[in-house]
Amino acid sequence: MKMHAKLTIVSMIILCAAVNVIQGQDPADLPGLMVDLTRTNNGGSARILGIGSAQTAIGGDISSVSSNPAGLGFFNGSEFSFSSQFNGLSTTSNYINNSTEDSKLNFNLPNLGVVINRGKTRNKWLNQSFGVSINRKADFQNRFSYSGLSFNDIVLDPVTGEAQIELNPNAPKDIIELAFQGVIDVGLPDMPPIVTDDFAGDLAILAWRTFLLDEFTDEQGNRFIERTVFATDVDGNVLEDDNGDAMLAFPEEDLPTLQIEDINITGAAYEFNLSYGANYDDRIYLGASIGINTFRKEVERVYNEQPTLTNLFQLTFTDVYEQTGLGINATGGIIARPIDAILLGLTYTTPTFYGVSQIRELGMTSNFKDTNPIEAEPLLFDESNYTMTIPSKFNAGMTFFAGKSGFLTAEIEQVNYSGGSVSGLSEQNLEDISNEAINRFDRALNYRFGAEFRHDIFRIRGGFAYLADPAEDNVEQEERQFSFGVGIRKRKYYGDVAIVRSDGFSSQISPYPGAPIATVEQNATRVTFTVGVRF
């Protein structure tokens, strides 16, 4: 079964808007998924997070295993480290002039690793170390809600004088009207209608199964499909037109439909690294690593409509899908010490090649007044498989040491988002649309700065990171991160704590094609604890 590309309509909107709906919760938004997997979190340990995740020109930390493996050349002994993290998310959504706030708390283990040091060797190769780590590279955890009162533009038919919905593709529609538009033929008697091969067709099938659409027969015995949501008075009595037929209900300005959607997202991207780093004469540090990448992203959308003065109390539309991927990349790095107080670092990470699998389920429940809820048999889509390429990255950094008092560090990261791609989709049209949208992304420069002050066994850290917007559009996706951290260092063990505040990130989402767009502003606060033991 083809991937729910039945949302080609949405993909066309994505393309025309240069991917305005980033982080879209629609599996057809493959450009959004590519951005999620590209904009990774470089910091694994609390020490590195505390200095703004600037680590290209820093060594001797467990994060070197996954960031710049040349940093393994700074280890003089073996070490085991693990981290735990509390991630607090808060969102503010705006939909049809209504604001809704939501939040979510997540606990995870962002980093676990070990470094085995071989000690000093002959000649000027002073240290060699092997590192293994699991690093949480991207966090998909989120939850947000939005709601608003929606209505159609109603006009009078110039011939019959009857009220009709304005045929404006930008006008808001309720989901029942969209389902009705998915019907292209009445089909055989006592059989479901024939529907279009797109999202509206999926809705039509579910609406038929929940009796939101039903078959009627006119005086000539002709069978036709029509909506079953009728207008009522305040007492619940169905209103009739001049012909004695039940009056169809449409959301009008005075009789709007309340639209509510709750979206819950879980999952993360992890990287398992095998790394090697060496130290030549305390002047040149070299390293390389292989990264095995995995991710899982599960999205549950629950959308509700509550019309005003109709025989329908509420309908609920559910959309649940899961994407999982397995990929591979490689990283090479070098750190040079031209003078004792300066470190210069460079890293290059190859593109990550993912194999992605996807499953999806759509469901609907209608709740007519004075009846029990009617739940449709869900639509189950076969697993689809495709490949995705995540762009390469290049980092350059510099660190200045102020003796034993601490250091200042900075790095710049270049990411060419347009270098990503998708292939292997069963629908060539969707693949072309997705790749054309990805090609419209920009080349982005990310900046990170950090400082560490040392006094005896104590450490105080601060940092800042700026992640650039991957696209020039009306959605602000640049992200700013402010960090603070403290720690202690003993000969055999150490402990660190870091707090990172992220803000400035926004996204857009629509409950269905043709509906108004909700804008979501997101902030996050991460508190990370790291404990390490040297042996």
XYZ file of C-alpha atoms in Angstrom:
535
model
C 0.000 0.000 0.000
C 1.311 3.371 -0.847
C 2.368 5.606 1.950
C -0.390 7.897 3.033
C 0.340 10.027 0.259
C -3.134 10.382 -0.192
C -2.103 13.669 1.388
C -0.696 14.863 -1.883
C -2.911 17.895 -1.377
C -0.986 18.762 1.761
C 2.311 18.146 0.001
C 1.333 20.609 -2.720
C 0.599 23.186 -0.046
C 4.012 22.459 1.487
C 5.734 22.976 -1.847
C 3.946 26.196 -2.744
C 4.705 27.678 0.672
C 8.369 26.666 0.546
C 7.609 24.297 3.410
C 5.783 26.750 5.625
C 4.338 23.927 7.705
C 7.612 22.719 9.146
C 7.510 20.041 11.806
C 4.220 19.123 10.230
C 2.614 16.222 12.019
C 1.670 14.701 8.683
C 3.739 11.748 7.456
C 3.575 13.264 3.969
C 5.686 16.139 5.336
C 8.986 14.405 4.639
C 10.860 17.730 4.403
C 9.799 18.408 7.998
C 11.099 15.011 9.114
C 14.384 15.695 7.334
C 14.761 18.968 9.280
C 13.994 17.160 12.560
C 16.779 14.643 11.916
C 19.256 17.287 10.734
C 18.863 19.767 13.590
C 20.462 17.510 16.167
C 21.597 18.150 19.726
C 25.401 17.999 19.786
C 25.789 17.957 23.539
C 25.662 14.658 25.367
C 27.159 15.364 28.788
C 26.086 18.116 31.193
C 29.560 19.646 30.932
C 29.224 20.227 27.183
C 25.596 21.297 27.423
C 26.616 23.865 30.024
C 28.971 25.573 27.559
C 26.391 25.873 24.804
C 27.295 22.503 23.205
C 30.419 24.127 21.712
C 32.797 21.162 21.648
C 34.627 21.056 18.313
C 37.808 22.369 19.948
C 37.327 20.677 23.344
C 38.665 17.262 24.316
C 38.670 14.884 27.231
C 34.874 14.604 27.514
C 32.607 11.641 26.834
C 30.813 13.760 24.228
C 33.932 13.592 22.062
C 32.936 10.047 21.100
C 30.013 11.359 19.038
C 31.062 14.935 18.212
C 34.802 15.306 17.513
C 36.544 11.955 18.070
C 39.898 13.744 18.020
C 39.021 14.783 21.570
C 39.632 11.191 22.680
C 43.334 11.906 22.324
C 43.128 14.074 25.461
C 42.217 11.154 27.740
C 45.012 9.982 30.045
C 42.934 7.153 31.513
C 39.756 5.182 31.010
C 36.354 6.550 31.951
C 32.691 5.589 32.260
C 29.933 8.193 32.175
C 26.152 8.374 32.062
C 23.635 11.209 32.014
C 19.977 11.657 32.914
C 17.713 14.469 31.836
C 14.390 16.137 32.597
C 12.918 17.865 29.574
C 10.096 20.338 30.215
C 8.193 21.574 27.162
C 5.679 24.395 26.919
C 3.696 25.477 23.871
C 1.361 28.313 22.946
C -0.935 27.705 19.982
C -2.996 30.299 18.110
C -5.940 29.188 15.977
C -8.722 31.422 14.639
C -7.875 34.194 17.111
C -7.824 31.833 20.074
C -4.753 31.050 22.173
C -4.160 27.707 23.947
C -1.282 26.698 26.217
C -0.007 23.192 26.868
C 3.011 21.496 28.457
C 4.787 18.177 28.817
C 7.513 16.716 31.052
C 9.790 13.966 29.804
C 12.558 11.987 31.502
C 15.257 10.346 29.407
C 18.859 9.124 29.378
C 20.650 11.352 26.840
C 24.124 9.849 27.035
C 25.892 6.662 28.107
C 29.480 5.893 27.200
C 32.867 4.487 28.013
C 36.388 5.392 26.906
C 39.192 2.852 27.052
C 42.631 4.423 27.112
C 45.679 2.457 25.952
C 48.070 4.790 27.721
C 51.346 6.113 26.385
C 52.967 4.514 23.380
C 56.364 4.782 21.775
C 57.679 7.740 19.807
C 55.531 10.863 19.956
C 52.142 9.134 19.880
C 51.336 9.759 23.525
C 47.796 8.465 23.935
C 45.317 6.330 22.056
C 41.719 5.829 23.162
C 38.685 3.913 21.970
C 35.216 5.195 22.747
C 31.723 3.737 22.685
C 28.639 5.796 23.424
C 24.905 6.084 22.917
C 23.819 9.682 22.445
C 20.287 11.105 22.200
C 20.713 13.320 19.151
C 17.178 14.652 18.652
C 14.103 14.813 20.849
C 10.662 14.633 19.236
C 8.735 14.831 22.507
C 5.980 17.421 22.322
C 2.351 18.052 23.124
C 0.115 20.904 22.091
C -3.536 21.745 21.620
C -5.482 24.350 19.727
C -9.137 25.257 19.337
C -11.360 27.809 17.687
C -14.789 28.534 16.241
C -14.886 27.915 12.490
C -17.584 28.662 9.936
C -18.130 28.662 6.177
C -18.854 31.521 3.856
C -22.453 31.012 2.730
C -23.811 32.411 -0.543
C -27.129 32.037 -2.366
C -27.276 30.029 -5.560
C -28.177 32.532 -8.318
C -30.561 30.033 -9.956
C -32.355 28.271 -7.107
C -31.791 30.849 -4.390
C -30.721 28.099 -1.987
C -27.829 28.557 0.412
C -24.560 27.043 -0.733
C -21.037 26.915 0.621
C -18.741 29.422 -1.019
C -16.532 27.549 -3.503
C -13.359 29.142 -2.253
C -10.397 26.776 -1.690
C -9.110 29.062 1.059
C -12.408 29.237 2.913
C -12.705 27.176 6.118
C -14.689 23.931 5.814
C -15.819 21.498 8.438
C -14.471 17.976 8.148
C -17.888 16.570 7.189
C -18.056 18.808 4.143
C -14.529 17.734 3.175
C -15.587 14.079 3.505
C -18.602 14.727 1.280
C -16.338 16.283 -1.349
C -14.424 13.000 -1.420
C -17.428 11.132 -2.876
C -17.266 10.872 -6.677
C -19.970 8.248 -7.348
C -22.824 6.653 -5.442
C -21.641 3.119 -6.269
C -23.863 0.055 -6.105
C -26.987 -0.185 -3.938
C -26.300 -1.083 -0.308
C -22.573 -0.543 -0.938
C -20.251 2.245 0.209
C -19.846 5.170 -2.195
C -16.906 5.389 -4.598
C -14.438 7.941 -3.300
C -11.430 9.885 -4.503
C -7.919 8.589 -3.977
C -6.856 11.282 -1.538
C -7.366 12.440 2.024
C -10.965 13.538 1.381
C -11.664 10.015 0.119
C -10.307 8.530 3.346
C -12.584 10.831 5.326
C -15.543 9.823 3.145
C -14.993 6.135 3.954
C -14.846 6.850 7.682
C -17.832 9.220 7.512
C -19.817 6.485 5.746
C -18.922 3.983 8.453
C -20.096 6.396 11.171
C -23.297 7.434 9.315
C -22.151 11.011 8.827
C -22.776 10.218 5.169
C -25.657 7.957 4.166
C -27.669 6.906 1.145
C -31.038 8.414 0.236
C -33.534 7.727 -2.538
C -35.529 10.409 -4.329
C -39.068 10.128 -5.691
C -37.779 8.621 -8.943
C -35.912 5.911 -7.026
C -32.487 7.338 -7.713
C -29.906 6.591 -5.039
C -27.627 9.375 -3.860
C -25.178 10.011 -1.024
C -25.776 12.934 1.324
C -24.685 14.315 4.660
C -26.777 13.354 7.695
C -25.951 16.296 9.932
C -29.145 18.333 9.963
C -30.027 21.696 11.459
C -32.175 21.642 14.613
C -33.946 24.120 16.815
C -32.956 24.725 20.429
C -35.114 21.768 21.488
C -33.271 19.381 19.169
C -36.023 19.059 16.568
C -34.740 18.683 12.993
C -35.717 21.640 10.821
C -37.316 21.150 7.395
C -37.198 23.189 4.220
C -40.175 24.244 2.072
C -40.237 20.784 0.445
C -40.461 19.036 3.785
C -36.916 17.696 3.602
C -34.522 17.876 6.516
C -32.295 20.941 6.284
C -28.591 20.208 5.985
C -26.467 21.979 8.567
C -23.477 24.107 7.603
C -21.346 26.060 10.056
C -22.286 29.716 9.712
C -20.967 32.763 11.491
C -23.894 32.717 13.909
C -23.819 28.912 14.189
C -20.096 28.018 14.151
C -18.399 24.677 14.680
C -16.039 24.318 17.616
C -12.819 22.682 16.386
C -10.383 21.188 18.893
C -7.243 19.184 18.243
C -4.862 17.567 20.721
C -1.508 16.347 19.404
C 0.905 14.193 21.371
C 4.322 13.307 19.966
C 6.796 10.819 21.393
C 10.132 9.450 20.266
C 13.725 10.466 19.725
C 16.768 9.903 17.527
C 19.796 8.077 18.962
C 23.297 7.489 17.686
C 25.558 4.587 18.654
C 29.210 5.549 18.055
C 32.420 3.564 17.809
C 35.319 6.012 17.908
C 39.094 6.167 17.974
C 41.332 9.113 18.867
C 45.079 9.618 19.194
C 47.447 12.265 20.530
C 50.652 13.173 18.702
C 53.110 15.065 20.913
C 50.314 17.048 22.608
C 50.101 19.132 19.418
C 47.951 17.208 16.987
C 44.906 15.122 17.918
C 43.217 12.935 15.319
C 40.046 10.867 15.467
C 37.368 9.063 13.496
C 34.066 7.398 14.307
C 31.278 5.339 12.798
C 27.744 6.239 13.817
C 24.757 3.868 13.763
C 21.650 6.033 13.882
C 18.135 5.058 14.872
C 14.957 7.027 15.388
C 11.332 6.490 16.269
C 8.623 9.111 16.006
C 5.014 8.415 16.963
C 2.288 11.012 16.556
C -1.245 10.796 17.889
C -3.701 13.422 16.684
C -7.209 13.594 18.137
C -9.449 16.082 16.362
C -12.968 16.974 17.551
C -15.783 18.959 15.963
C -18.832 20.153 17.890
C -21.426 21.840 15.648
C -24.002 24.344 16.879
C -27.705 23.398 16.762
C -27.443 20.147 14.830
C -28.446 16.538 15.449
C -24.739 15.730 15.828
C -23.253 16.326 19.240
C -19.601 15.610 18.354
C -17.368 13.776 15.927
C -13.837 12.609 16.693
C -11.204 11.944 14.051
C -7.998 10.161 15.101
C -4.773 9.946 13.135
C -1.982 7.794 14.587
C 1.239 7.049 12.755
C 4.732 5.863 13.538
C 8.000 6.303 11.649
C 11.153 4.360 12.460
C 14.543 4.535 10.812
C 17.996 2.993 10.819
C 20.962 4.841 9.342
C 24.731 5.136 9.190
C 27.308 7.920 8.938
C 30.950 8.650 9.717
C 32.811 11.531 11.367
C 36.425 12.596 11.109
C 38.060 15.253 13.255
C 41.272 17.024 14.106
C 42.333 19.301 16.964
C 45.578 21.277 16.810
C 47.437 23.120 19.576
C 49.578 25.769 17.849
C 50.448 27.279 21.247
C 49.687 26.031 24.745
C 46.742 28.405 25.253
C 44.960 27.767 21.940
C 43.095 24.775 20.506
C 41.741 24.721 16.953
C 39.293 22.035 15.878
C 37.652 20.794 12.673
C 35.117 18.018 12.082
C 33.243 16.693 9.103
C 30.236 14.398 9.360
C 29.145 12.584 6.228
C 25.510 12.493 5.140
C 23.415 10.042 7.146
C 21.650 7.434 5.051
C 18.400 6.211 6.617
C 16.068 3.389 5.753
C 12.627 4.457 7.009
C 9.493 2.407 7.725
C 6.075 3.887 8.322
C 2.670 2.678 9.499
C -0.568 4.590 9.932
C -4.138 4.237 11.210
C -7.120 6.566 10.786
C -10.302 6.343 12.833
C -13.540 8.217 13.381
C -16.360 8.230 15.926
C -19.674 10.080 15.628
C -21.933 10.912 18.534
C -25.441 11.857 17.451
C -27.823 13.206 20.032
C -29.924 10.607 21.829
C -27.842 7.702 20.430
C -24.776 5.781 21.469
C -21.438 6.735 19.882
C -20.758 5.070 16.521
C -17.142 4.031 16.046
C -15.869 3.267 12.548
C -13.705 0.326 11.659
C -10.314 2.064 11.325
C -8.406 2.478 8.090
C -5.125 0.583 8.377
C -2.367 1.383 5.897
C 0.235 -1.177 4.955
C 3.795 -0.545 6.066
C 5.671 1.656 3.606
C 9.434 1.824 3.227
C 11.691 4.451 1.712
C 15.143 5.956 2.135
C 16.127 9.399 3.366
C 19.457 11.213 3.181
C 20.310 13.699 5.940
C 22.790 16.451 4.941
C 26.446 16.465 5.956
C 27.853 18.892 8.533
C 31.107 20.783 8.846
C 32.254 22.320 12.156
C 35.144 24.621 13.013
C 35.994 25.735 16.549
C 38.525 27.512 18.729
C 39.256 27.397 22.462
C 41.345 29.818 24.496
C 42.665 28.719 27.916
C 43.285 31.288 30.625
C 45.802 29.177 32.483
C 44.137 27.066 35.165
C 41.297 29.566 35.611
C 39.171 28.229 32.773
C 38.575 28.705 29.072
C 36.476 30.355 26.364
C 35.318 28.368 23.354
C 33.326 28.988 20.172
C 32.355 27.069 17.057
C 30.518 27.523 13.792
C 28.574 24.772 12.065
C 27.561 24.704 8.414
C 24.564 22.626 7.356
C 23.315 22.522 3.790
C 19.682 21.535 4.325
C 19.071 21.375 0.589
C 21.524 18.456 0.455
C 18.906 16.105 1.871
C 16.661 13.885 -0.241
C 14.095 11.089 -0.169
C 13.802 8.153 -2.546
C 12.006 4.862 -2.948
C 8.487 6.224 -2.406
C 5.734 4.238 -4.051
C 4.227 7.479 -5.346
C 6.670 9.196 -7.684
C 4.622 12.383 -7.550
C 5.022 12.694 -3.806
C 8.741 11.923 -4.039
C 9.263 14.671 -6.622
C 7.245 17.162 -4.578
C 9.172 16.361 -1.384
C 12.587 16.644 -3.030
C 11.673 19.894 -4.755
C 10.594 21.314 -1.391
C 13.862 20.140 0.233
C 15.846 21.764 -2.577
C 14.322 25.103 -1.608
C 15.918 24.960 1.822
C 18.917 27.173 2.538
C 22.471 26.649 3.658
C 22.485 27.480 7.380
C 25.235 28.573 9.773
C 24.811 27.685 13.453
C 26.892 29.343 16.182
C 27.797 28.134 19.663
C 29.748 29.877 22.440
C 30.729 28.783 25.920
C 32.939 29.470 28.913
C 34.110 27.544 31.967
C 35.493 29.081 35.144
C 37.558 26.851 37.440
C 38.307 27.156 41.142
C 39.869 24.183 42.888
C 37.502 21.227 42.235
C 34.555 23.456 41.262
C 33.390 24.465 37.792
C 30.927 27.147 36.667
C 29.818 27.249 33.042
C 27.683 29.291 30.684
C 26.888 29.191 27.001
C 24.769 30.309 24.094
C 23.789 28.641 20.813
C 22.040 30.042 17.768
C 20.496 27.628 15.262
C 19.589 29.319 11.981
C 16.271 29.047 10.158
C 16.541 26.459 7.349
C 14.037 28.278 5.102
C 13.135 31.834 4.194
C 9.401 31.949 4.814
C 6.905 33.416 7.255
C 7.569 30.742 9.908
C 10.286 31.681 12.407
C 12.289 28.508 12.977
C 15.505 29.966 14.282
C 16.282 28.697 17.753
C 18.231 30.274 20.609
C 19.628 28.255 23.498
C 20.911 29.705 26.774
C 22.777 27.390 29.132
C 24.224 27.379 32.617
C 26.071 24.641 34.455
C 28.092 23.710 37.524
C 30.269 20.739 38.366
C 32.984 19.225 40.505
C 36.122 17.374 39.428
C 37.905 14.811 41.580
C 40.678 12.450 40.573
C 38.471 9.362 40.402
C 35.043 10.802 39.683
C 33.144 13.906 38.639
C 29.603 15.269 38.560
C 27.963 17.983 36.461
C 24.591 19.690 36.148
C 23.420 21.835 33.234
C 20.263 23.821 32.504
C 19.472 24.678 28.886
C 16.642 27.004 27.902
C 15.527 26.885 24.242
C 13.121 29.360 22.694
C 12.237 31.043 19.452
C 11.066 27.953 17.580
C 7.685 27.999 15.846
C 5.745 25.726 13.514
C 2.446 25.623 11.692
C -0.159 22.910 11.375
C -3.616 22.490 9.910
C -6.215 19.909 11.051
C -7.132 19.032 7.438
C -6.645 20.519 3.941
C -8.542 23.785 3.536
C -8.862 24.456 7.279
C -7.318 27.474 9.006
C -3.688 27.150 10.079
C -2.591 27.000 13.711
C 0.718 28.591 14.699
C 2.605 26.882 17.524
C 5.316 28.601 19.575
C 7.524 26.211 21.540
C 9.910 26.633 24.475
C 11.881 23.953 26.271
C 13.947 23.689 29.431
C 16.332 20.750 29.865
C 18.014 19.848 33.136
C 20.828 17.317 32.677
C 22.860 15.435 35.287
C 26.104 13.637 34.424
C 28.183 11.353 36.631
C 31.528 9.928 35.564
C 34.014 7.463 37.029
C 37.654 7.158 35.979
C 39.424 3.810 36.175
